[in-house]
CSV table of C-alpha atoms in Angstrom, one decimal:
chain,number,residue,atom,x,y,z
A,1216,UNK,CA,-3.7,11.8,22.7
A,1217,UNK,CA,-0.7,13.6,21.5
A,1218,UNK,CA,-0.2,10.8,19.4
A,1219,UNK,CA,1.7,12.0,16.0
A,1220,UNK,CA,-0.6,11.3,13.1
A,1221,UNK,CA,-3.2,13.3,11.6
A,1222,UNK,CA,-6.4,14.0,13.6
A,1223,UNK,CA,-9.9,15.0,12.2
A,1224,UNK,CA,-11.8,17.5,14.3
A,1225,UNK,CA,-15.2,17.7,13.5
A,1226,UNK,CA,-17.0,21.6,14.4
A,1227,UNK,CA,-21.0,21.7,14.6
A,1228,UNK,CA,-22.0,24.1,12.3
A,1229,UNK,CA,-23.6,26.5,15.1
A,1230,UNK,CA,-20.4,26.4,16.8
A,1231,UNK,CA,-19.0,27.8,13.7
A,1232,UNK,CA,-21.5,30.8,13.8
A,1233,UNK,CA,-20.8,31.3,17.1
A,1234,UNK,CA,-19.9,34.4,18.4
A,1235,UNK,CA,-17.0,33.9,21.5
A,1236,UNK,CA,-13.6,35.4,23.2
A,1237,UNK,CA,-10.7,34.1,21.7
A,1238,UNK,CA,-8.4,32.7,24.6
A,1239,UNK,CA,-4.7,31.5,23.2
A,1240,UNK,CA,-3.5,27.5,24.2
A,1241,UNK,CA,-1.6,27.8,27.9
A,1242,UNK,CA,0.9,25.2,28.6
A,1243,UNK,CA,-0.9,22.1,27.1
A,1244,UNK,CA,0.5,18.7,29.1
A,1245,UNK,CA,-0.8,15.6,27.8
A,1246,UNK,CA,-2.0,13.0,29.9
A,1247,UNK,CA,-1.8,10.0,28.3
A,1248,UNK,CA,0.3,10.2,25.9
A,1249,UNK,CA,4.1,10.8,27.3
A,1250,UNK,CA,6.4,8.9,24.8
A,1251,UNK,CA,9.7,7.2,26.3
A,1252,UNK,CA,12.4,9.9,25.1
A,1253,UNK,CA,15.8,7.8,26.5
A,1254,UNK,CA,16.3,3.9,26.4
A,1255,UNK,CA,16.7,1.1,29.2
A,1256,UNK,CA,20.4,1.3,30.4
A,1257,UNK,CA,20.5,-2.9,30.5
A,1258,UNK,CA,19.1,-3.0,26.7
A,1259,UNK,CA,21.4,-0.7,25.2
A,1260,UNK,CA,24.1,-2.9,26.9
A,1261,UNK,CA,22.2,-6.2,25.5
A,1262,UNK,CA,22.0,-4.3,22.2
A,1263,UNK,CA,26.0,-3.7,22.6
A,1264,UNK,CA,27.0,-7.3,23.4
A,1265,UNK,CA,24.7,-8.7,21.0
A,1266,UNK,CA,26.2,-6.1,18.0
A,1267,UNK,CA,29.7,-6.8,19.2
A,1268,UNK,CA,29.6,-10.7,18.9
A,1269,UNK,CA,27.8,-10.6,15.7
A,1270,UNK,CA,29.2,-12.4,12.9
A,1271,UNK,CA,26.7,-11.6,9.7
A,1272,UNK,CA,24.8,-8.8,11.2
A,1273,UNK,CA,22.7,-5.9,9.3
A,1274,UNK,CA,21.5,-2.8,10.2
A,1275,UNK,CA,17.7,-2.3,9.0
A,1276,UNK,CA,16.7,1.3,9.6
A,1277,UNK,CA,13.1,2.8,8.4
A,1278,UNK,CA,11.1,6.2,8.8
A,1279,UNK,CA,11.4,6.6,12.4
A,1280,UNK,CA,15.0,7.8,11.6
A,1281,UNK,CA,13.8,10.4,9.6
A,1282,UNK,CA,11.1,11.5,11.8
A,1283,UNK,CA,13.5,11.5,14.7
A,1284,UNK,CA,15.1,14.6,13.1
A,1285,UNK,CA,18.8,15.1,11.6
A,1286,UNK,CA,20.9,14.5,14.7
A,1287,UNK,CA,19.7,11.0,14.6
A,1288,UNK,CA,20.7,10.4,11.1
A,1289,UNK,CA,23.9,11.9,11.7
A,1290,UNK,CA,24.5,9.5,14.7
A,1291,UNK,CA,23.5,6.3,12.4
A,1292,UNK,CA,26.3,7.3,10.3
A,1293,UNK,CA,28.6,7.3,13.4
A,1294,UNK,CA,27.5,3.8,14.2
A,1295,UNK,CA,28.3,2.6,10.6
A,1296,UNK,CA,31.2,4.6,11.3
A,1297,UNK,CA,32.2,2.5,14.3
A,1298,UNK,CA,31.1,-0.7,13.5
A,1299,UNK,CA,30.8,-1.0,9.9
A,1300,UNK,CA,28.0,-3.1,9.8
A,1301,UNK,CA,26.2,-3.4,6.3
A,1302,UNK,CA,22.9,-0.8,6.2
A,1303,UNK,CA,19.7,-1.1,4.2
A,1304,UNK,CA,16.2,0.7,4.3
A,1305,UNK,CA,12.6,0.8,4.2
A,1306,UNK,CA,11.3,3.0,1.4
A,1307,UNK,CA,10.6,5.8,3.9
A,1308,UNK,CA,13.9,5.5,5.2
A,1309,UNK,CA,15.4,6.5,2.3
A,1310,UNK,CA,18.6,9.1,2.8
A,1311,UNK,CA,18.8,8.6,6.4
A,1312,UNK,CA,22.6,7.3,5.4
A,1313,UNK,CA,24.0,8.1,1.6
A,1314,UNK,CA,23.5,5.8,-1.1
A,1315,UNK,CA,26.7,6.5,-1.9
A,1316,UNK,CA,28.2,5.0,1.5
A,1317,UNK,CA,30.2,1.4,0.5
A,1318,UNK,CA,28.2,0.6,3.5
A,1319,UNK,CA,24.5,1.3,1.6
A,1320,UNK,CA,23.0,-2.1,0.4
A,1321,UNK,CA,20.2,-0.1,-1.1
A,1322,UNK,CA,16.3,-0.4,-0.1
A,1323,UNK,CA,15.1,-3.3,1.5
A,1324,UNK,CA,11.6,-5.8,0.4
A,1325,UNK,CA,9.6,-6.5,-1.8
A,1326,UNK,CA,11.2,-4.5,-4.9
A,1327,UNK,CA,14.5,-4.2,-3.2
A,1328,UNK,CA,18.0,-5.1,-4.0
A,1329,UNK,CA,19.1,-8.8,-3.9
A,1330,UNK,CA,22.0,-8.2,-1.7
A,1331,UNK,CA,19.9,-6.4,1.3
A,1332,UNK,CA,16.9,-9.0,1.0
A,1333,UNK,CA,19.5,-12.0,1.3
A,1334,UNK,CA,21.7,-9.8,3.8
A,1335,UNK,CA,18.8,-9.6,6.1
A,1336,UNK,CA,17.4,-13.0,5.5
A,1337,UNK,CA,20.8,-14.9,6.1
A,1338,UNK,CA,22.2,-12.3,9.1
A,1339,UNK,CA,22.5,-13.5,12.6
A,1340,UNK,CA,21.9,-9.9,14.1
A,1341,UNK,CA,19.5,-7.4,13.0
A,1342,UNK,CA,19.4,-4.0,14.7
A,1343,UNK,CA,15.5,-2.6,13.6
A,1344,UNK,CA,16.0,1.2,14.2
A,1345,UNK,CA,13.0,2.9,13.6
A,1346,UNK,CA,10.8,0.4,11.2
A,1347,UNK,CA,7.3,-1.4,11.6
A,1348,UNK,CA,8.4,-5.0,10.1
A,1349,UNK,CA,5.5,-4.4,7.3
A,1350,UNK,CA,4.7,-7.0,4.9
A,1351,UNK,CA,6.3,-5.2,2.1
A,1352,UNK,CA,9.7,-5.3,3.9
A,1353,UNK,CA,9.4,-8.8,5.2
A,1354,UNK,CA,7.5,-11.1,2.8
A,1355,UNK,CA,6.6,-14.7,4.2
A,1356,UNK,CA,6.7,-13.8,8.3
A,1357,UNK,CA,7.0,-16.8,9.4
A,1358,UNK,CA,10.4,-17.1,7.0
A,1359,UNK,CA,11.6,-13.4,8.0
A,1360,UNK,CA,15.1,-13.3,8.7
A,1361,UNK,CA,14.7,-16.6,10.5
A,1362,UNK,CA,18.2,-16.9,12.4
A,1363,UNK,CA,18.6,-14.0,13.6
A,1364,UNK,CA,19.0,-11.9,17.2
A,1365,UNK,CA,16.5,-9.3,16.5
A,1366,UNK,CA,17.2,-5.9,18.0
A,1367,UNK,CA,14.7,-3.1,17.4
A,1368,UNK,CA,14.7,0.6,18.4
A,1369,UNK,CA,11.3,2.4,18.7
A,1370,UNK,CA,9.2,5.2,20.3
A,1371,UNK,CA,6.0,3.2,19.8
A,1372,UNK,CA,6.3,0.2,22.5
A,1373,UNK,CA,2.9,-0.9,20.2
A,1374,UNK,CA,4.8,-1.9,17.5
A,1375,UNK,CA,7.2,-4.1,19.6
A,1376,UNK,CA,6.7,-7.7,18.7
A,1377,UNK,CA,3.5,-6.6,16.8
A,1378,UNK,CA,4.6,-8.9,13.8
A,1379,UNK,CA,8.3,-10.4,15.0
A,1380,UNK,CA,9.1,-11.9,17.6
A,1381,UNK,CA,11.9,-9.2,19.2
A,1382,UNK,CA,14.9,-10.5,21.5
A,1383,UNK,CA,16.1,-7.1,22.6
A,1384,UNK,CA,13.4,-4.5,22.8
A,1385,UNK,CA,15.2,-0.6,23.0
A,1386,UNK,CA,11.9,1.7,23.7
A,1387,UNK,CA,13.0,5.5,23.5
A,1388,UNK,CA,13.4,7.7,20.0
A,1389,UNK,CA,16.2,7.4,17.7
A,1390,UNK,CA,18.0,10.5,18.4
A,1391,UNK,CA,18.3,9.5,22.4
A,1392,UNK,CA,19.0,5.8,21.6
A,1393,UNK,CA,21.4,5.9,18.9
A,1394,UNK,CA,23.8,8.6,21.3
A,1395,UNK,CA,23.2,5.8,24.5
A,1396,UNK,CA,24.0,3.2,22.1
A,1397,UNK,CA,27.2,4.7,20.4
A,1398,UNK,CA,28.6,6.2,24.3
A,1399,UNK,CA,28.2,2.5,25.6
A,1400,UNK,CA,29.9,1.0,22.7
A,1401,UNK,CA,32.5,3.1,23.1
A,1402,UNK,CA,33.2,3.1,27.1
A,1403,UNK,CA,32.6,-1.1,26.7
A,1404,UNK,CA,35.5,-0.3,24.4
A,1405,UNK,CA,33.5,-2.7,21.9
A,1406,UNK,CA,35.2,-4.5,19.2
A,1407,UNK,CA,33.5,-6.0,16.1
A,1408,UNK,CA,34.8,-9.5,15.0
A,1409,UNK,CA,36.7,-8.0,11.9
A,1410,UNK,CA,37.4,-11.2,10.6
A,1411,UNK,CA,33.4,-12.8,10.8
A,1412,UNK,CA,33.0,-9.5,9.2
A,1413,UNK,CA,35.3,-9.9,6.4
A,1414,UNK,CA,33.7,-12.9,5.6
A,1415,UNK,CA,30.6,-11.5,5.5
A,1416,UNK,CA,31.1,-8.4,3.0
A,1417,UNK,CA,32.9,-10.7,0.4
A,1418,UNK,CA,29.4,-12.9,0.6
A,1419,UNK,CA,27.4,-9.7,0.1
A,1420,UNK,CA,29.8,-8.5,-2.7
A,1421,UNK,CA,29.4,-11.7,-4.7
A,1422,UNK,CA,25.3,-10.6,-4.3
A,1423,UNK,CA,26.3,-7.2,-5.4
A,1424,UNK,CA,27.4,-9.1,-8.3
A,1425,UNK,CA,24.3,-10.1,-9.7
A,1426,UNK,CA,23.2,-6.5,-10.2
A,1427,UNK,CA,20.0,-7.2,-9.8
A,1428,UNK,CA,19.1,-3.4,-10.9
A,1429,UNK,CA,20.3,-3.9,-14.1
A,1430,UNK,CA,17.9,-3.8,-17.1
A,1431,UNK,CA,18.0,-4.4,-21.0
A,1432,UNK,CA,18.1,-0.8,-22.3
A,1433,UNK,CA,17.0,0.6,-25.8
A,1434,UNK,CA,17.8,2.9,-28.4
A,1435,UNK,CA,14.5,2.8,-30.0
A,1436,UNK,CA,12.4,3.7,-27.2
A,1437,UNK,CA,13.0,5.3,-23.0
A,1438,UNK,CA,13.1,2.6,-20.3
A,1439,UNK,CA,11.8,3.9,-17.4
A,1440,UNK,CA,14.6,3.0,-15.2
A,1441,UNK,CA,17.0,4.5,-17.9
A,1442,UNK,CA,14.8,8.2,-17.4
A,1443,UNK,CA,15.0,8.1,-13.5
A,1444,UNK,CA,19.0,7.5,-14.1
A,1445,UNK,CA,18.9,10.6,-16.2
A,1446,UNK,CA,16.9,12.5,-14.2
A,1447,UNK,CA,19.9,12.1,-11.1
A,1448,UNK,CA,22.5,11.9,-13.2
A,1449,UNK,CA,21.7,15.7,-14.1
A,1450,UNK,CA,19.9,17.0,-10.8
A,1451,UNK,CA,22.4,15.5,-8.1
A,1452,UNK,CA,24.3,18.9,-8.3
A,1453,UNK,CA,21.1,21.1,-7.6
A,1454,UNK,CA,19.6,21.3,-4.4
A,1455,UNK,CA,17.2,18.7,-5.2
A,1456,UNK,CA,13.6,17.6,-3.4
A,1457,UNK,CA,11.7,14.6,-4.6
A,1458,UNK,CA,8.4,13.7,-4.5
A,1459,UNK,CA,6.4,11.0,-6.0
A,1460,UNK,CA,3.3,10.0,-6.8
A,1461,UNK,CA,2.8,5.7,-6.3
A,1462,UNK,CA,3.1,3.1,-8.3
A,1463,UNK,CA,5.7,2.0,-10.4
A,1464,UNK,CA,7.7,5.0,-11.0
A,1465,UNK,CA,7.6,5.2,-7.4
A,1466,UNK,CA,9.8,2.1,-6.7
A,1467,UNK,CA,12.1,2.8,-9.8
A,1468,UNK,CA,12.5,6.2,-8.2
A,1469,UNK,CA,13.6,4.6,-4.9
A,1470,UNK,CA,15.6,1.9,-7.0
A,1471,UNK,CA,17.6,4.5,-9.0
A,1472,UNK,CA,17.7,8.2,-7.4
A,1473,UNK,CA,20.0,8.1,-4.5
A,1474,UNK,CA,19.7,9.9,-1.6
A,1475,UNK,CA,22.7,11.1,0.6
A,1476,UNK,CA,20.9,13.2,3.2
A,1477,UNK,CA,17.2,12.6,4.9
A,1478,UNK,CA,14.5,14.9,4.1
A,1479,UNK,CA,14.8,14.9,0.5
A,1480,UNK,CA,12.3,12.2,-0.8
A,1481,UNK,CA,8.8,12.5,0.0
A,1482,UNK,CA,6.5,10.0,-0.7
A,1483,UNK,CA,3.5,8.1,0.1
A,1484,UNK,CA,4.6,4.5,2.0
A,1485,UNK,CA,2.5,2.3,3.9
A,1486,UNK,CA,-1.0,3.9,3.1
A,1487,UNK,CA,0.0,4.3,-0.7
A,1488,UNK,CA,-1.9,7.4,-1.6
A,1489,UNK,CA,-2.0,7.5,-5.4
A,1490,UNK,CA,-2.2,11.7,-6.0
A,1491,UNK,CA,0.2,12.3,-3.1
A,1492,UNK,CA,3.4,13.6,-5.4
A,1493,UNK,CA,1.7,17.2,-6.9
A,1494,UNK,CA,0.6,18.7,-3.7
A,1495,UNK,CA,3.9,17.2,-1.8
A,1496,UNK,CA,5.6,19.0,-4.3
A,1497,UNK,CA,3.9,22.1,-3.8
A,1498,UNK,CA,4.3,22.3,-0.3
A,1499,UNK,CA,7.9,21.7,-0.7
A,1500,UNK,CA,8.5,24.3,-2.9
A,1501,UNK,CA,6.7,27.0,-0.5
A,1502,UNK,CA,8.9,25.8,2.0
A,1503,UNK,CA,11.7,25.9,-0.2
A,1504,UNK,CA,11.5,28.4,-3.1
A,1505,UNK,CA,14.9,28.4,-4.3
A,1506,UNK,CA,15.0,24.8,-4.3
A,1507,UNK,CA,15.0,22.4,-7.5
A,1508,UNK,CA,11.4,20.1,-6.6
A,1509,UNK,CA,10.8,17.1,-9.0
A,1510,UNK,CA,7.5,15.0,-8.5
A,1511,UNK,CA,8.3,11.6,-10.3
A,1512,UNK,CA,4.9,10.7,-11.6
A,1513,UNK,CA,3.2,8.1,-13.2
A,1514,UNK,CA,0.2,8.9,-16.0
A,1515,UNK,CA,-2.3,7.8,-14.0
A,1516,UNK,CA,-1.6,8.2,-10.6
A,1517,UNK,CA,-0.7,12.5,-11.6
A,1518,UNK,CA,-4.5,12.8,-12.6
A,1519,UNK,CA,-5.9,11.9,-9.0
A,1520,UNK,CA,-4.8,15.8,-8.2
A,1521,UNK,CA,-4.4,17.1,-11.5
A,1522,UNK,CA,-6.1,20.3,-10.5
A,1523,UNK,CA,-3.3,21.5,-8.0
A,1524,UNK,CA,-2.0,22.3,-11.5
A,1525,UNK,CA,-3.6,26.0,-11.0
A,1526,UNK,CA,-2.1,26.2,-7.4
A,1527,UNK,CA,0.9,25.9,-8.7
A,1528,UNK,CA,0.5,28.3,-11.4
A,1529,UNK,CA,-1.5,30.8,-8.7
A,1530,UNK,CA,1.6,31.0,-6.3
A,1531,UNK,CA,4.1,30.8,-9.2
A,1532,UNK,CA,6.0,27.5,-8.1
A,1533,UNK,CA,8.3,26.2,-10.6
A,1534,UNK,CA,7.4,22.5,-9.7
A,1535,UNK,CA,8.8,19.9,-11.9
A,1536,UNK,CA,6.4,17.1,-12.5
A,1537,UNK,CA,8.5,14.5,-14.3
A,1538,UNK,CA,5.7,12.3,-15.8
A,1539,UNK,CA,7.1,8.3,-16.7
A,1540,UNK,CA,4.2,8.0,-19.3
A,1541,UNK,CA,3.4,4.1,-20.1
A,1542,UNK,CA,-0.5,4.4,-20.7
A,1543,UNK,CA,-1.4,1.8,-17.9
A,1544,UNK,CA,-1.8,2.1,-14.2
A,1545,UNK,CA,2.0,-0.1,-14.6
A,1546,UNK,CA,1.9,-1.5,-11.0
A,1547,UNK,CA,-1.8,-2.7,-11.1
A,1548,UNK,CA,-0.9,-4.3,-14.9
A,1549,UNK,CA,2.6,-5.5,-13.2
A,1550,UNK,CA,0.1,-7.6,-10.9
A,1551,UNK,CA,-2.3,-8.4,-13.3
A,1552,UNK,CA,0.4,-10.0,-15.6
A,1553,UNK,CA,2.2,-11.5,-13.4
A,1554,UNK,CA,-0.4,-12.9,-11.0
A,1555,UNK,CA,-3.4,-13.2,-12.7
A,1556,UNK,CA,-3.2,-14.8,-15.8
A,1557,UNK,CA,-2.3,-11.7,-17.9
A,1558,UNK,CA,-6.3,-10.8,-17.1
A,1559,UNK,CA,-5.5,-7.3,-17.7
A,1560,UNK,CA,-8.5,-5.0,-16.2
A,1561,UNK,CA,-9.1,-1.5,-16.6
A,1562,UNK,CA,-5.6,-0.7,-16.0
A,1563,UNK,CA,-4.9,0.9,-19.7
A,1564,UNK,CA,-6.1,4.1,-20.5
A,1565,UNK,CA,-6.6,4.6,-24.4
A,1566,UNK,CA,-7.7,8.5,-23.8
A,1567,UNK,CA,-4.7,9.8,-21.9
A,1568,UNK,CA,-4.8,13.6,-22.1
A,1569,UNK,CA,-2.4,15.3,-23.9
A,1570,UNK,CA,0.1,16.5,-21.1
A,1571,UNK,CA,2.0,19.3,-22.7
A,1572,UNK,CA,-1.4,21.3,-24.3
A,1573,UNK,CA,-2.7,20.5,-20.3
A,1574,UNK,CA,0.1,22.4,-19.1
A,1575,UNK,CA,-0.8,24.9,-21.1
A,1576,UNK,CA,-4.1,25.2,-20.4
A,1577,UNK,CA,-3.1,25.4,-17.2
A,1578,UNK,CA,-1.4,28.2,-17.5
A,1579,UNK,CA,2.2,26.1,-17.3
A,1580,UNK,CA,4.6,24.8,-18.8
A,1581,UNK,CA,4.9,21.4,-21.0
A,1582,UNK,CA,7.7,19.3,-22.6
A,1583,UNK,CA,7.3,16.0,-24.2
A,1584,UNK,CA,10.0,13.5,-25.6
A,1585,UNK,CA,10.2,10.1,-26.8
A,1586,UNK,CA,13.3,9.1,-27.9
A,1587,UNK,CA,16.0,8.1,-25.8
A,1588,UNK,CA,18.4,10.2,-27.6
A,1589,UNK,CA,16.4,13.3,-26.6
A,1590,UNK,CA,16.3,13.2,-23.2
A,1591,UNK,CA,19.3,14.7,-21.6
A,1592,UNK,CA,18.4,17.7,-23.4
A,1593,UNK,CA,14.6,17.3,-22.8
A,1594,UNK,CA,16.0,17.2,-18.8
A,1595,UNK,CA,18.3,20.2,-19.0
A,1596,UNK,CA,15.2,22.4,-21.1
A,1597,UNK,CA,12.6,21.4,-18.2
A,1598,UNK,CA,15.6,22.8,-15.2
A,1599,UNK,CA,16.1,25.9,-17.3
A,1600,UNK,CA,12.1,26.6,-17.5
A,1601,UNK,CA,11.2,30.0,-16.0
A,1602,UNK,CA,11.3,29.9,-12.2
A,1603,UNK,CA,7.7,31.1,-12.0
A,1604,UNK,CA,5.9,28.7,-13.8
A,1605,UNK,CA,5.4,24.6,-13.2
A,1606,UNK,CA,6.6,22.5,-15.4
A,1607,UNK,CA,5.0,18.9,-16.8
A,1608,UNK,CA,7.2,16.8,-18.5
A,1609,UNK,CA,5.5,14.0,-20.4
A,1610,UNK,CA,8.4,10.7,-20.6
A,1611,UNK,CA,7.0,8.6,-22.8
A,1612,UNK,CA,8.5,5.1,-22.0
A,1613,UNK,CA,8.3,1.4,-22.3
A,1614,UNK,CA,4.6,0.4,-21.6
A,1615,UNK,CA,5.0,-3.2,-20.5
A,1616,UNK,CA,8.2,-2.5,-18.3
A,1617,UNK,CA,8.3,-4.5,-15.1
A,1618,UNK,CA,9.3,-3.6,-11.8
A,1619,UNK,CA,12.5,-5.9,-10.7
A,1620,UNK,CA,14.2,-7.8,-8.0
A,1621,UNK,CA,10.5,-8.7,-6.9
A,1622,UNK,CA,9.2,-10.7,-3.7
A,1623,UNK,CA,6.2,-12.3,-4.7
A,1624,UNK,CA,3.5,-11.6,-1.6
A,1625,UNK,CA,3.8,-15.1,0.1
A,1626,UNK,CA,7.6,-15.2,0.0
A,1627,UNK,CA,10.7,-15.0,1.6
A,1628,UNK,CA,13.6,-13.0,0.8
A,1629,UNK,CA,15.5,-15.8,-0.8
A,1630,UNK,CA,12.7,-16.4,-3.2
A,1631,UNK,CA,12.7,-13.6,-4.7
A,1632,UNK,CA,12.6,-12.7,-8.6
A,1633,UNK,CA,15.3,-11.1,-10.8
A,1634,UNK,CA,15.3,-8.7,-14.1
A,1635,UNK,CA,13.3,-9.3,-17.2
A,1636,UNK,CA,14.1,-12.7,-18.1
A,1637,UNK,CA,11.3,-14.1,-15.8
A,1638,UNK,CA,8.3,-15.4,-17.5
A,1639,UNK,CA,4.8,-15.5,-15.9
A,1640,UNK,CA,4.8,-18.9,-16.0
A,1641,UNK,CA,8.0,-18.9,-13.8
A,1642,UNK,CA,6.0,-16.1,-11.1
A,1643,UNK,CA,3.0,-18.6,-11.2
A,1644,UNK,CA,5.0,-21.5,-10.1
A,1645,UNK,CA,6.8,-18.9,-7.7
A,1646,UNK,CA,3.9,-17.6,-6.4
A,1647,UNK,CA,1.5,-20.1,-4.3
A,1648,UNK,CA,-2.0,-19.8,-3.8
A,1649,UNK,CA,-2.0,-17.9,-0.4
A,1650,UNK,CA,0.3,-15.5,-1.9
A,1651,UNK,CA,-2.1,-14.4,-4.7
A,1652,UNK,CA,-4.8,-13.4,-2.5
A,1653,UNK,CA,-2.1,-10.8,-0.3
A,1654,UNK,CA,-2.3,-8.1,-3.0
């Protein structure tokens, strides 16, 4: 179809031994699949109108930026620019605007921050560009974001009004729309109400205030959200590439890495393919051999593709595996505490290898540490290793660390859960009976 998205194409094995003249693709034209490149003139000015009256409005931007290429990124920073409308993210959106931007209320559903959850569920115009309205992001539908103008920018018309119910529908790809979208704003000569506006960043700053990211640290033993800190704290100077692996790590990774430019965080979203991390890591590092490329892993989900170990090693790719090492599949035990009664269910594994002599056999590198007092240095060993050889380091840190601000699956985004302090028994009152069973 033309269709981005991977296709499987299945060759009989007699067509394999078969003996034929090679003849190179011509000028392939597809003929049903010829994606809308440019917007409608009269809903970009909708969009405008509706963006220029808005009093408590929010950007929500996703993948689709990303995939739209650079330019478009570069363009949604021009909008924030002009408008300077608050901004938050899907997890594949991630570094599509800075996360150091004033503008940045960090990522958005089910394990994002308080401020963007509440942003989007009290705001009164939401501009969707280039997002899919999945569960994760919007919790209870029927509760999404339930006063809101609903704007949405997307290639796919499919995924218009697929799950919300969309008021201005802007069909084209990012790149395109967000250049028609700025050039009207600005021959409208479009005005924000700066005082609505105002009144709206001092609410989101008193959410800011909760810092829901914080977390009770330790100088006995590593919280994991303490490592990931570390971990950006001393890579943010490099020229740094991030993968992950999925799970827990995975969403402390989004939580606490930032991200200033797009194309610098892999990971697997939507399908959640545990294993993903190693060989994304891999493939990054071909593609950029002088580059510093971290896979944030967790113990269980690195195993899945353990063996890519030796391709590593065979093609001499300094990949950094940075291991958060808790014993348990964490996110599966997360829901098990949490949800089901504390029912824990083969989720802990008593026989983790040893990662540092599996390294070795490997042919690579290991490092292991322990103490929080270690780590920095632990860090700064691991990004002096030999650029020829991958490295595994093993983290060893809390094992019955939870995964914070949380939506439990049911819920809106003003029922969310915050930091440590929750019990189960508070989740299990939180948490009704139709929202156990959407795992």
């Amino acid at each position: 179809t033309g269709r981005p998205g991977p296709v499987v194409v299945d060759i009989p094995k007699d067509v394999q031994f078969a003996i034929g003249t090679y003849t190179g693709p011509t000028d392939v034209k597809h003929k049903t699949y010829q994606p809308r490149l440019r917007g409608d003139v009269r809903a970009i000015a909708q969009a405008v109108d509706l963006m220029a009256h808005a009093k408590r409005p929010v950007l929500y931007t996703g993948g689709g930026v990303i995939n739209s290429g650079p330019k478009a990124s570069q363009l949604l920073r021009e909008l924030v620019r002009l408008t300077g409308f608050p901004i938050t993210s899907t997890l594949l959106g991630l570094g599509a605007f800075p996360a150091s931007g004033k503008e940045w209320l960090g990522m958005l559903g089910m394990h994002g921050t308080y401020e963007a959850n509440l942003a989007m569920h009290d705001c009164d115009v939401m501009v969707c560009i280039g997002a899919r309205f999945d569960d994760r992001i919007t919790g209870r539908i029927d509760q999404f974001s339930p006063r809101s103008q609903k704007i949405h920018i997307d290639i796919d018309p499919s995924s218009i009004n697929k799950n919300v119910k969309i008021n201005v529908p802007v069909i084209g790809d990012v790149a395109y729309v967000l250049e028609e979208l700025i050039r009207a704003w600005k021959a409208k000569a479009a005005t924000v109400d700066k005082t609505a506006l105002k009144t709206w960043w001092a609410q989101i700053d008193r959410w800011r205030a909760k810092k829901c990211l914080s977390y009770k640290n330790s100088d006995d033993f590593i919280m994991p959200q303490y490592a990931i800190q570390r971990l950006y704290e001393l890579t943010k100077d490099h020229d740094t590439y991030i993968t992950t692996e999925v799970g827990q790590h995975q969403m402390w990774a989004a939580q606490f890495f930032g991200f200033e430019s797009p194309n610098r965080w892999m990971t697997s979203g939507g399908l959640g393919t545990m294993g993903y991390g190693l060989p994304a890591a891999i493939g990054v590092q071909m593609a950029h051999p002088r580059s510093l490329v971290i896979d944030i892993a967790g113990d269980a989900s690195i195993l899945m593709n353990i063996q890519e170990m030796s391709t590593a090693v065979q093609f001499r790719l300094p990949v950094k595996v940075f291991i958060l090492n808790n014993q348990y599949m964490g996110m599966v035990r997360q829901w098990q505490q949490l949800l089901h009664g504390n029912r824990i269910s083969e989720s802990y594994t008593a026989a983790m290898p040893d990662f540092v002599k599996l390294a070795d056999a490997y042919g690579g590198i290991g490092i292991k540490c322990e103490k929080p007092g270690d780590l920095d240095d632990a860090i700064k060993t691991m990004l002096k290793a030999p650029n020829d050889k991958p490295v595994l380091f093993d983290c060893r840190v809390a094992a019955l660390a939870n995964c914070f601000p949380m939506i439990p699956s049911g819920k809106a985004h003003n029922e969310m859960l915050l930091g440590e302090e929750v019990t189960a028994e508070d989740i299990d009152k939180a948490v009704g009976k139709e929202g156990k069973v959407l795992v």
